[in-house]
Each structure stands twice: as C-alpha cells, then as structure tokens.
Coordinates of C-alpha atoms and ligand atoms in Angstrom, one line a residue:
M1 CA 11.2 45.3 26.5
I2 CA 11.8 42.0 28.1
P3 CA 15.1 41.9 27.8
V4 CA 15.6 45.3 29.9
L5 CA 13.2 44.1 32.7
R6 CA 14.8 41.0 32.9
K7 CA 18.3 42.7 33.5
A8 CA 16.6 45.4 35.9
L9 CA 15.2 43.0 37.7
P10 CA 16.2 41.8 41.0
A11 CA 17.0 38.4 41.5
P12 CA 14.5 38.0 43.6
A13 CA 11.5 40.0 42.1
K14 CA 12.6 37.9 38.9
R15 CA 11.4 34.7 41.3
T16 CA 8.0 36.6 41.8
I17 CA 7.2 36.8 38.7
H18 CA 8.1 33.7 37.6
R19 CA 6.4 31.7 40.2
T20 CA 2.9 33.4 39.1
L21 CA 3.5 32.9 35.4
D22 CA 4.4 29.5 36.0
W23 CA 0.7 30.1 38.8
L24 CA -1.4 31.3 36.4
G25 CA -0.7 28.6 33.1
S26 CA -1.2 25.9 35.3
R27 CA -5.0 27.0 36.3
S28 CA -5.5 28.7 32.8
V29 CA -4.9 25.1 31.2
Q30 CA -7.0 23.8 33.9
V31 CA -9.6 25.9 32.0
F32 CA -9.6 25.6 28.3
S33 CA -9.0 22.2 29.0
A34 CA -11.9 21.8 30.0
H35 CA -13.9 22.5 26.0
R36 CA -12.4 21.7 23.2
W37 CA -13.9 25.0 21.7
L38 CA -11.9 26.9 25.0
A39 CA -8.9 24.7 23.1
T40 CA -9.4 26.2 20.0
L41 CA -9.8 29.5 21.1
Y42 CA -6.8 29.0 23.8
Y43 CA -4.1 28.0 20.7
C44 CA -6.0 30.7 18.5
V45 CA -5.5 33.5 20.5
F46 CA -3.6 32.2 24.1
S47 CA -0.6 30.9 22.7
R48 CA 0.2 30.5 18.9
R49 CA 2.9 27.9 19.3
F50 CA 1.4 25.2 16.9
D51 CA 1.6 27.6 14.6
R52 CA 4.5 26.7 12.7
E53 CA 3.4 22.6 13.7
H54 CA 0.3 24.2 11.7
L55 CA 2.5 25.6 9.4
A56 CA 4.7 23.1 8.1
V57 CA 1.4 20.0 7.6
L58 CA 0.0 22.7 4.9
K59 CA 3.4 23.7 3.4
G60 CA 3.7 19.4 3.1
R61 CA 0.0 18.8 1.8
A62 CA 1.0 21.6 -1.1
A63 CA 4.6 19.8 -2.0
Y64 CA 2.5 16.7 -2.0
Y65 CA 0.5 17.6 -5.3
R66 CA 3.3 19.5 -6.5
A67 CA 5.6 16.5 -6.4
L68 CA 2.6 14.6 -7.7
R69 CA 3.2 16.4 -10.9
A70 CA 7.1 16.8 -11.0
M71 CA 7.9 12.8 -10.0
E72 CA 10.8 13.0 -8.4
R73 CA 12.9 9.8 -8.1
T74 CA 10.7 8.7 -5.4
S75 CA 7.0 8.9 -5.2
P76 CA 4.3 8.3 -1.6
L77 CA 1.7 7.6 -3.4
L78 CA 2.9 5.5 -6.0
R79 CA 4.4 4.2 -2.2
R80 CA 1.1 3.7 -0.9
N81 CA -0.9 2.4 -3.9
V82 CA 1.8 0.2 -4.9
H83 CA 1.3 -1.2 -0.8
R84 CA -2.8 -1.9 -0.7
L85 CA -1.6 -3.5 -4.2
E86 CA 0.1 -6.0 -2.4
K87 CA -2.5 -6.3 0.3
G88 CA -4.6 -7.5 -2.1
L89 CA -2.5 -9.7 -3.7
I90 CA -2.4 -11.8 -0.5
M91 CA -5.1 -11.4 1.1
R92 CA -7.0 -14.8 2.3
P93 CA -9.7 -15.6 0.8
R94 CA -7.6 -13.3 -2.3
R95 CA -10.3 -12.0 -4.4
N96 CA -11.0 -11.9 -8.6
V97 CA -11.6 -8.4 -8.4
F98 CA -9.5 -5.6 -5.7
A99 CA -8.5 -2.3 -6.4
E100 CA -10.8 -1.1 -8.6
V101 CA -11.0 2.4 -7.3
F102 CA -7.1 2.7 -7.4
V103 CA -4.8 0.5 -10.1
L104 CA -5.3 3.2 -12.2
E105 CA -4.0 5.9 -10.6
T106 CA -1.5 3.7 -9.3
V107 CA -0.1 2.9 -13.6
R108 CA -0.8 6.6 -14.0
C109 CA 1.5 7.3 -11.1
Y110 CA 3.8 3.9 -12.6
N111 CA 4.0 5.0 -16.2
R112 CA 5.1 8.7 -14.9
A113 CA 7.8 7.7 -12.8
K114 CA 9.6 6.0 -15.7
N115 CA 9.8 8.3 -17.5
R116 CA 11.8 10.4 -15.6
P117 CA 15.5 9.9 -15.3
G118 CA 16.4 9.8 -11.4
Y119 CA 13.3 7.8 -10.4
S120 CA 14.6 5.2 -8.2
P121 CA 14.6 1.8 -9.8
D122 CA 14.4 -0.5 -7.0
E123 CA 10.9 1.8 -6.4
L124 CA 10.1 1.0 -10.4
R125 CA 11.0 -3.0 -10.1
W126 CA 8.6 -3.5 -7.3
A127 CA 5.8 -1.7 -8.8
R128 CA 6.2 -3.3 -11.9
D129 CA 6.6 -6.4 -10.6
V130 CA 3.4 -5.9 -8.1
L131 CA 1.7 -4.4 -11.6
D132 CA 2.1 -7.4 -13.3
E133 CA 1.0 -10.1 -10.6
Y134 CA -1.7 -8.2 -9.8
F135 CA -3.0 -7.8 -13.9
S136 CA -2.5 -11.7 -14.3
V137 CA -4.6 -12.8 -11.5
V138 CA -7.5 -10.0 -11.6
E139 CA -11.1 -9.9 -13.6
D140 CA -11.3 -8.0 -16.2
T141 CA -14.1 -5.3 -15.6
P142 CA -14.0 -2.1 -16.9
A143 CA -11.9 0.0 -14.6
I144 CA -10.3 -2.7 -14.6
S145 CA -9.6 -3.3 -18.0
K146 CA -8.3 0.5 -18.9
A147 CA -5.8 0.6 -15.6
R148 CA -4.2 -3.0 -17.8
K149 CA -4.5 -0.8 -21.6
E150 CA -2.6 2.0 -19.7
Y151 CA -0.3 -0.1 -18.5
S152 CA 0.6 -2.9 -20.9
E153 CA 0.8 0.8 -24.0
G154 CA 3.0 3.0 -20.7
P155 CA 6.4 4.6 -21.8
G156 CA 9.1 1.5 -22.6
A157 CA 8.1 -1.7 -21.0
E158 CA 10.9 -2.4 -18.7
Q159 CA 12.6 -5.8 -19.3
S160 CA 14.4 -8.0 -17.0
D161 CA 17.9 -8.2 -17.1
G162 CA 17.7 -12.1 -16.4
N163 CA 20.2 -11.9 -13.4
E164 CA 17.6 -11.0 -11.4
V165 CA 17.5 -13.0 -7.6
R166 CA 13.7 -12.6 -7.0
T167 CA 11.1 -10.9 -8.0
F168 CA 9.2 -7.9 -5.8
K169 CA 6.6 -8.8 -5.1
P170 CA 4.8 -11.1 -2.5
Y171 CA 6.3 -13.8 -1.6
P172 CA 4.9 -16.6 1.4
M173 CA 6.1 -15.9 4.6
S174 CA 8.3 -18.9 4.5
E175 CA 11.0 -17.8 2.9
C176 CA 11.0 -15.2 5.7
P177 CA 14.8 -16.2 6.9
A178 CA 14.8 -18.1 10.1
S179 CA 16.2 -15.3 13.1
P180 CA 19.4 -16.7 14.4
V181 CA 19.2 -13.7 18.0
S182 CA 17.6 -15.7 20.3
F183 CA 15.3 -13.7 23.1
D184 CA 18.5 -14.0 25.1
Q185 CA 21.4 -12.9 22.9
L186 CA 19.1 -9.6 21.6
A187 CA 17.7 -9.2 25.6
T188 CA 21.6 -8.6 26.0
L189 CA 21.5 -5.9 22.5
F190 CA 19.3 -3.5 24.2
V191 CA 20.9 -3.7 27.7
R192 CA 24.4 -3.0 26.2
R193 CA 22.8 0.3 23.9
R194 CA 22.6 2.9 26.7
S195 CA 22.4 6.7 26.0
V196 CA 26.0 7.1 25.9
R197 CA 26.9 10.8 25.7
W198 CA 30.6 11.0 26.1
Y199 CA 32.9 9.4 22.7
R200 CA 36.3 9.1 21.8
K201 CA 38.1 11.6 19.8
R202 CA 38.1 9.2 16.6
P203 CA 36.5 9.3 13.4
V204 CA 33.6 7.5 12.5
P205 CA 33.6 5.6 9.3
D206 CA 31.1 7.1 6.8
D207 CA 30.2 3.1 5.7
L208 CA 29.3 1.7 9.3
I209 CA 27.0 4.5 9.3
Q210 CA 25.6 4.1 6.1
K211 CA 25.0 0.2 7.5
A212 CA 22.8 1.4 10.3
V213 CA 20.8 3.3 8.1
N214 CA 20.2 1.0 5.7
A215 CA 19.0 -1.5 8.3
A216 CA 17.3 1.2 10.1
S217 CA 15.2 2.1 6.6
L218 CA 14.0 -1.9 7.2
A219 CA 11.9 -0.6 9.6
P220 CA 8.1 -1.1 9.5
S221 CA 6.5 2.3 8.2
A222 CA 3.0 3.5 7.8
C223 CA 1.9 2.1 3.8
N224 CA 5.4 2.0 3.3
R225 CA 6.2 5.4 2.7
Q226 CA 9.1 5.6 4.4
P227 CA 8.3 9.6 4.7
F228 CA 11.7 10.1 7.0
R229 CA 15.2 10.2 5.6
F230 CA 18.5 11.0 7.9
V231 CA 20.8 14.0 7.4
V232 CA 24.3 12.9 9.3
A233 CA 27.3 15.3 10.0
N234 CA 30.3 12.8 10.4
E235 CA 32.5 15.5 10.6
P236 CA 33.4 17.5 14.6
A237 CA 32.6 20.8 13.7
M238 CA 29.4 20.4 11.7
A239 CA 28.2 18.4 14.0
I240 CA 29.1 20.3 17.0
K241 CA 27.2 22.7 15.2
I242 CA 24.6 21.1 15.3
A243 CA 24.3 20.0 18.1
E244 CA 24.5 23.4 20.2
C245 CA 20.9 24.0 17.9
A246 CA 19.4 21.8 20.9
G247 CA 19.1 22.2 24.5
G248 CA 19.6 19.1 25.6
T249 CA 23.2 18.3 24.5
T250 CA 24.5 21.4 27.1
G251 CA 28.1 20.1 28.4
F252 CA 28.6 17.4 26.1
A253 CA 28.0 19.1 22.6
H254 CA 31.6 20.3 22.3
Q255 CA 33.0 16.6 21.6
L256 CA 30.3 15.1 19.6
P257 CA 32.2 13.1 16.8
A258 CA 29.0 13.2 14.7
V259 CA 25.3 13.3 14.6
I260 CA 22.6 13.1 12.5
V261 CA 19.7 14.9 12.2
V262 CA 16.1 12.3 11.5
V263 CA 13.8 14.4 9.5
G264 CA 9.9 13.9 8.4
D265 CA 9.2 14.6 5.3
L266 CA 5.4 15.9 5.4
S267 CA 5.3 16.1 1.9
A268 CA 4.6 12.5 1.4
Y269 CA 0.2 13.0 2.9
P270 CA -2.0 15.5 1.3
K271 CA -4.1 14.4 3.7
D272 CA -3.6 16.2 7.8
R273 CA -5.1 14.2 9.4
D274 CA -1.9 11.5 9.0
R275 CA 0.4 14.8 10.2
H276 CA 1.5 12.3 12.6
L277 CA 3.7 10.1 11.1
I278 CA 6.7 11.4 9.6
Y279 CA 7.0 11.2 14.1
I280 CA 6.0 7.7 14.6
D281 CA 7.7 5.9 11.5
A282 CA 11.2 8.5 11.5
S283 CA 11.2 7.0 15.9
L284 CA 11.4 3.0 14.4
A285 CA 13.5 3.8 11.8
S286 CA 15.7 5.1 14.2
M287 CA 14.8 2.9 16.9
Q288 CA 16.3 0.4 14.3
L289 CA 19.6 2.5 13.1
M290 CA 20.6 3.4 17.1
L291 CA 20.4 -0.8 17.5
A292 CA 22.3 -1.5 14.9
A293 CA 24.8 0.5 15.5
E294 CA 26.0 -1.1 18.6
T295 CA 25.9 -3.8 16.2
L296 CA 28.6 -2.5 14.9
G297 CA 30.8 -1.2 17.9
L298 CA 29.5 2.4 17.4
S299 CA 26.9 4.3 20.1
T300 CA 24.8 6.7 20.4
C301 CA 22.6 9.2 21.9
P302 CA 19.2 10.5 20.8
I303 CA 18.8 14.5 21.3
N304 CA 15.5 15.6 21.8
W305 CA 13.9 18.7 19.0
P306 CA 10.9 20.5 20.4
D307 CA 9.4 22.3 19.5
V308 CA 11.5 25.9 20.0
D309 CA 10.8 28.6 17.4
L310 CA 13.8 29.4 17.4
A311 CA 16.0 26.9 16.9
E312 CA 14.0 25.4 14.5
E313 CA 15.0 28.5 12.0
N314 CA 18.4 27.5 13.7
L315 CA 18.9 24.6 12.0
Q316 CA 16.2 24.7 9.2
R317 CA 18.4 27.6 7.7
I318 CA 21.8 25.5 8.6
L319 CA 20.4 21.7 6.8
K320 CA 18.6 24.4 4.5
L321 CA 15.6 22.8 5.0
P322 CA 12.2 23.3 3.6
G323 CA 9.1 24.5 4.9
H324 CA 7.7 21.0 4.7
E325 CA 10.3 19.0 6.3
R326 CA 10.3 18.7 10.2
V327 CA 13.5 18.1 12.3
V328 CA 11.8 15.0 14.4
M329 CA 14.9 14.5 17.1
L330 CA 19.3 14.3 16.6
I331 CA 21.0 10.9 16.9
S332 CA 24.9 11.5 18.2
I333 CA 27.4 8.4 17.1
G334 CA 30.8 7.8 18.1
Y335 CA 33.1 5.1 19.3
G336 CA 31.7 5.7 22.5
D337 CA 34.3 6.5 25.6
P338 CA 35.2 2.9 28.0
D339 CA 36.0 5.5 30.9
S340 CA 32.9 7.2 30.9
S341 CA 30.0 7.1 32.2
V342 CA 25.6 5.8 31.8
A343 CA 22.9 6.9 33.3
Y344 CA 21.3 4.2 35.6
S345 CA 17.6 4.8 33.4
Q346 CA 15.4 2.5 35.4
K347 CA 13.1 1.3 33.3
K348 CA 9.0 0.1 33.9
K349 CA 8.0 -3.5 33.2
D350 CA 5.4 -5.9 34.0
S351 CA 2.2 -3.8 35.2
L352 CA 3.2 -0.8 34.7
I353 CA 3.6 -0.2 31.1
M354 CA 1.5 -3.4 30.7
Q355 CA -2.1 -3.7 30.9
G356 CA -3.4 -7.1 29.8
F357 CA -7.6 -8.1 29.4
P358 CA -9.5 -11.3 31.6
K359 CA -8.8 -14.3 29.7
K360 CA -13.0 -15.2 29.1
Ligands
LIG401 C1 13.5 11.4 22.0 C2 14.1 11.3 22.5 C3 15.1 12.8 23.5 C4 15.5 12.5 24.2 N1 16.5 13.6 24.1 C5 17.6 14.0 24.8 C6 18.5 14.8 25.3 O1 17.7 15.9 24.6 N2 19.5 14.9 25.9 C7 20.1 14.2 26.4 O2 20.6 13.8 27.3 N3 20.1 12.9 26.3 C8 18.4 12.5 25.7 N4 17.6 11.3 25.4 C9 18.2 10.5 25.9 C10 16.8 9.9 27.6 O3 17.9 10.7 28.6 C11 17.2 8.3 27.9 O4 16.6 7.6 26.5 C12 16.6 7.7 28.8 O5 17.2 8.4 30.2 C13 17.1 6.5 29.3 O6 18.0 6.2 28.4 P1 19.1 4.8 27.9 O7 18.3 5.8 26.2 O8 20.1 4.7 28.3 O9 18.0 3.6 28.4 C14 16.8 11.9 24.2 C15 16.4 10.5 24.1 C16 14.9 10.2 23.8 C17 14.1 8.9 23.4

C-alpha cells in the first residue's frame, strides 16, 4: 500500500504528508514523554522500535544460562568473579574474610572450565593464580573451607611450567611501566586521528589489524568481562557488502578496503540492568583500536549502526550472528588516501563540555 502511494502521489502532496507526520511525531513525543506510564504505553502500542532490543536482551539472558553449562572457551561469570576476588585482594585494609558469598560459585565454575578442552588457557591461569592467592590469605569459615576443599580436589591441579614470567594476580602499582608518551605526543596522536573515508587501493596486512585489536583489548571493561568481539572483513568485496548495510557510508562504501564489525555479546549478563555495557565496553575498546591503528600507519572511520530493523536483519544474516549478539558500530580501516580531505569537525571544549563544582 505505502509503496503504491509513494509512486502515485505527486511530490508536493508527499512533502505535505511528510511535514504533517513530522509535526504529529513531534507533538506526540511531547505528550508521551510527560509521564513514565505514558512512555510505556507509547512503546507498547504506538511504536515497536524497541522490540529488537528487548528480544536481544532476553536472548542474551537465556544464552548466559546455557553458556554456564557449556563453558566454551571463556565465561563471563568466571571473569567477573575472579575480578571481584582481585578487588578484595587489593582492598585497603584487606579483610581476613571476604568473598564468602561467591567463592564457591567461582571454584565450581573454574573446575568446570578446566575440564573443557578448548577453554582459554590465559583465563584459566588468571583464575588459578588469583584463587591460589585468595586461599593463601583468607581465614577459613564454613563457606570458605568448603570452597577450599573443592578447589584442592578439583580436576588435575595445574602445574606451573617454570617458565612463567609472572603470575596473573594483583601486583604493586609501582610495577606498572612508566609511560614513554608525553601529553603533547598523545595530543598530537589525537589530532592526527581523523575520520578518514577515502583510502588507497592497498591491501591492509592482517597482522596490523590483529595488533590494533590486541591493543584495543587492553581497554577497561565492566568487571573485566569484555563482552564484545571484532569481526574483520579484510577483503574489499566483503568489506563493501558489509559497509553497504549501513546508511552512513553512502557515497564512499565502494572503495573501503577493510571493515571491522564491532559486535556486543548480551550473553555476558544474567540481568537486563547491564544491557548497556556491551555498547560502553565495546566503544572504549574501539577508540583504543582506532588510535592504535593510527600508530601503525592506518586510518579509520567509525560508522554508525542505528537500530534499523532491515539493516540489522541483513547484517545478522551476512555475519550469521546469533540473536544475543548486536552490532555496536562498524569501523572502516585502511591506508588513507593522502590526496583526499578530512572534515574540520570543530570540537567542543572548556565549559561546553566540562562542569566542575566550586572548591570549598
Ligand atoms: C558512533 C559513531 C558513528 C559514526 N557514524 C558515521 C557514519 O555513519 N558515517 C560517517 O561518514 N562518519 C561517521 N562517524 C564519524 C563522525 O562523523 C566523526 O567522528 C565526527 O564528525 C568527528 O570527526 P573526526 O572523527 O574526524 O574527529 C561516526 C562516528 C562515531 C563516533
């Protein structure tokens, strides 16, 4: 019906309809934003724009519980709990008894993970070193001694190979390397990085992308769960196919040498209150990725991934993404064309972007 009308109506009539719909839209949001229950009504009855997000969050929660049983390669629960143990270990003053509520859960999770052939050895080692440290400092209570017993009786205690440079457990801040980068050098890197949309026809070495991705993974993430991955299309045909799914690449998609899809994983959370973390964590890492790429001679452009049904369906199909994984953004990457231009993109600063409090 709508496509037929679109064809049949003359342009002035279409403009009038658009203007009227825009006006109605702007009036209705004034009304429905007045109260929380009106907003609920709006998104239940008049707009289904959040449907896909609701479904993905629920699918994520369901996948979380399935993953607890499967324990393939990595576990958000193990990562979160080991992180919580580390926070307890570095607490000042450190308590003699802590983590009673979740240490048994952590040990059981660790013991299950150890049985899985493809499980991440680094994650296991981190868990082992932190659990070793934990049990060496805490006093026994009934809950802790039960966990200690299950830990010591767990499947084949891992042995250090003697070549380990350091243990994966808390260490003094004074052991963090001194930064060789001055503020001015860093500021220059920030000014150097621009959204570059035009690229040379030069292949991008896979190992440079891998290097940038590994640097990106050093970014902070909530409870160190890192609920995201980077899907790399480093070949023009696939890169262009992916880029064309996004509206924001109109006019320049056809010459992108490589595209990275930043994918958030909602199966990292049992609770829907944490549903925004995939976007926050993935974006922090993406920024590091773009800056790292710059230091490797590569240019990038982040590309918007708005919540648009059809585009989402297309890309989910191309990438074969499960329902609990959501695209956060795309990033084009390649050797920037020095003959192209970049936008000036004036930035906000000072009081436009920072607010302080009067000092007492
Ligand atoms: C989340 C996000 C989405 C973006 N989406 C697009 C896009 O779809 N198309 C595009 O050409 N640029 C896109 N950009 C690039 C912005 O236009 C650019 O970052 C901004 O204008 C500032 O310019 P600069 O990156 O050169 O500092 C996006 C940037 C971000 C952070």
